[in-house]
């Protein structure tokens, strides 16, 4: 029997081109939730100075999914988290939003979570 990885780290990096274009990279993308990992926590760490996560809705699902019964929460300016039950194998689209700490402008990107799901007959315990 293996111990599943219950905390999945996602690194968030913001790049600003010389013309002012902002791009956001999330790594890994998709964020992998291994099969039979129940009650996983995705932890997003923002690595770029000058940007922060918004107080609410830093991480949002593009569509409601039962595996994600709670909204994300912002732990600090540079860290946010999202709970995943990982019951159903699926690819889930979500949005990461960051805020320019100087201008207050919001920027976002749409990466994916790859849920491995739970084996048939496996309960919530």
Coordinates of C-alpha atoms in Angstrom, one line a residue:
X1 CA 0.0 0.0 0.0
X2 CA 1.3 3.5 -0.9
X3 CA 0.7 6.7 0.9
X4 CA -0.9 9.1 -1.5
X5 CA 0.4 12.7 -1.9
X6 CA -2.3 14.7 -0.2
X7 CA -0.7 18.1 -0.7
X8 CA -0.1 19.2 -4.3
X9 CA 2.1 22.3 -4.6
X10 CA 1.4 24.6 -7.6
X11 CA 3.9 27.3 -8.4
X12 CA 2.5 30.5 -9.8
X13 CA 4.9 32.9 -11.7
X14 CA 3.9 36.2 -13.3
X15 CA 5.9 37.6 -16.2
X16 CA 5.6 41.1 -17.5
X17 CA 7.0 41.8 -21.0
X18 CA 8.6 45.1 -22.0
X19 CA 5.3 46.1 -23.7
X20 CA 3.4 45.5 -20.5
X21 CA 1.8 42.2 -21.5
X22 CA 1.3 40.0 -18.4
X23 CA 1.4 36.2 -18.6
X24 CA 1.0 33.8 -15.7
X25 CA 2.5 30.3 -15.6
X26 CA 1.2 27.6 -13.2
X27 CA 3.5 24.6 -12.7
X28 CA 2.6 21.8 -12.8
X29 CA -0.2 22.2 -15.4
X30 CA -2.3 20.2 -15.2
X31 CA -2.0 19.8 -11.4
X32 CA -2.0 16.0 -10.8
X33 CA -4.1 14.5 -8.1
X34 CA -3.1 10.8 -8.0
X35 CA -5.8 8.1 -8.1
X36 CA -7.1 7.1 -4.7
X37 CA -5.8 10.3 -3.1
X38 CA -8.7 11.4 -1.0
X39 CA -9.0 14.8 0.6
X40 CA -6.2 16.5 -1.4
X41 CA -5.1 20.1 -0.8
X42 CA -3.8 22.1 -3.7
X43 CA -1.5 24.8 -2.4
X44 CA -0.7 27.7 -4.8
X45 CA 2.4 29.7 -4.1
X46 CA 2.9 33.0 -5.9
X47 CA 6.6 33.6 -6.5
X48 CA 6.7 37.0 -8.2
X49 CA 7.3 40.1 -6.1
X50 CA 4.9 43.0 -6.9
X51 CA 1.9 40.7 -7.2
X52 CA -0.5 39.2 -4.7
X53 CA -3.5 36.9 -4.5
X54 CA -6.8 38.6 -4.0
X55 CA -8.4 38.3 -0.6
X56 CA -11.3 36.2 -2.1
X57 CA -11.6 34.0 -5.2
X58 CA -7.9 33.6 -6.0
X59 CA -8.7 30.2 -7.4
X60 CA -12.1 29.6 -9.0
X61 CA -13.5 26.7 -10.9
X62 CA -14.8 27.4 -14.4
X63 CA -17.9 25.1 -13.6
X64 CA -19.1 23.8 -10.2
X65 CA -17.8 20.3 -9.5
X66 CA -18.8 18.1 -6.5
X67 CA -15.2 17.2 -5.8
X68 CA -14.6 20.9 -4.8
X69 CA -17.3 21.6 -2.2
X70 CA -15.6 24.7 -0.8
X71 CA -14.3 28.0 -2.3
X72 CA -10.6 28.5 -2.3
X73 CA -9.1 30.6 0.5
X74 CA -6.3 33.0 0.5
X75 CA -3.8 32.2 3.2
X76 CA -1.6 35.1 2.6
X77 CA -0.7 37.6 -0.2
X78 CA 1.5 34.8 -1.7
X79 CA -0.4 31.6 -0.9
X80 CA -3.8 30.3 -1.6
X81 CA -5.4 26.8 -1.3
X82 CA -8.2 24.7 -2.7
X83 CA -9.7 21.4 -1.2
X84 CA -10.3 18.5 -3.6
X85 CA -12.2 15.3 -2.6
X86 CA -10.9 13.6 -5.8
X87 CA -13.8 11.2 -6.1
X88 CA -14.2 11.3 -9.9
X89 CA -11.5 11.0 -12.5
X90 CA -11.7 14.1 -14.7
X91 CA -9.9 17.2 -16.0
X92 CA -11.1 20.3 -14.2
X93 CA -10.7 23.8 -15.7
X94 CA -10.0 26.5 -13.1
X95 CA -8.8 30.2 -13.0
X96 CA -6.0 31.6 -11.0
X97 CA -6.2 35.4 -10.4
X98 CA -3.4 37.6 -9.2
X99 CA -3.4 41.4 -8.4
X100 CA -0.7 43.9 -9.3
X101 CA 0.2 45.3 -5.9
X102 CA 0.9 48.7 -7.3
X103 CA -1.9 49.3 -9.8
X104 CA -4.6 47.0 -8.3
X105 CA -5.2 45.5 -11.8
X106 CA -6.3 41.8 -11.8
X107 CA -4.7 39.3 -14.2
X108 CA -5.8 35.7 -14.6
X109 CA -4.9 32.4 -16.3
X110 CA -6.9 29.2 -16.9
X111 CA -4.9 26.0 -16.1
X112 CA -6.2 22.5 -15.3
X113 CA -6.4 20.0 -12.5
X114 CA -6.2 16.3 -13.4
X115 CA -8.2 14.3 -10.9
X116 CA -7.3 10.6 -10.7
X117 CA -10.5 9.7 -8.9
X118 CA -11.2 7.0 -6.4
X119 CA -11.4 3.2 -7.0
X120 CA -15.0 1.8 -6.9
X121 CA -16.1 0.8 -3.4
X122 CA -13.7 3.2 -1.7
X123 CA -15.5 5.3 0.9
X124 CA -14.7 8.8 2.3
X125 CA -12.7 7.4 5.2

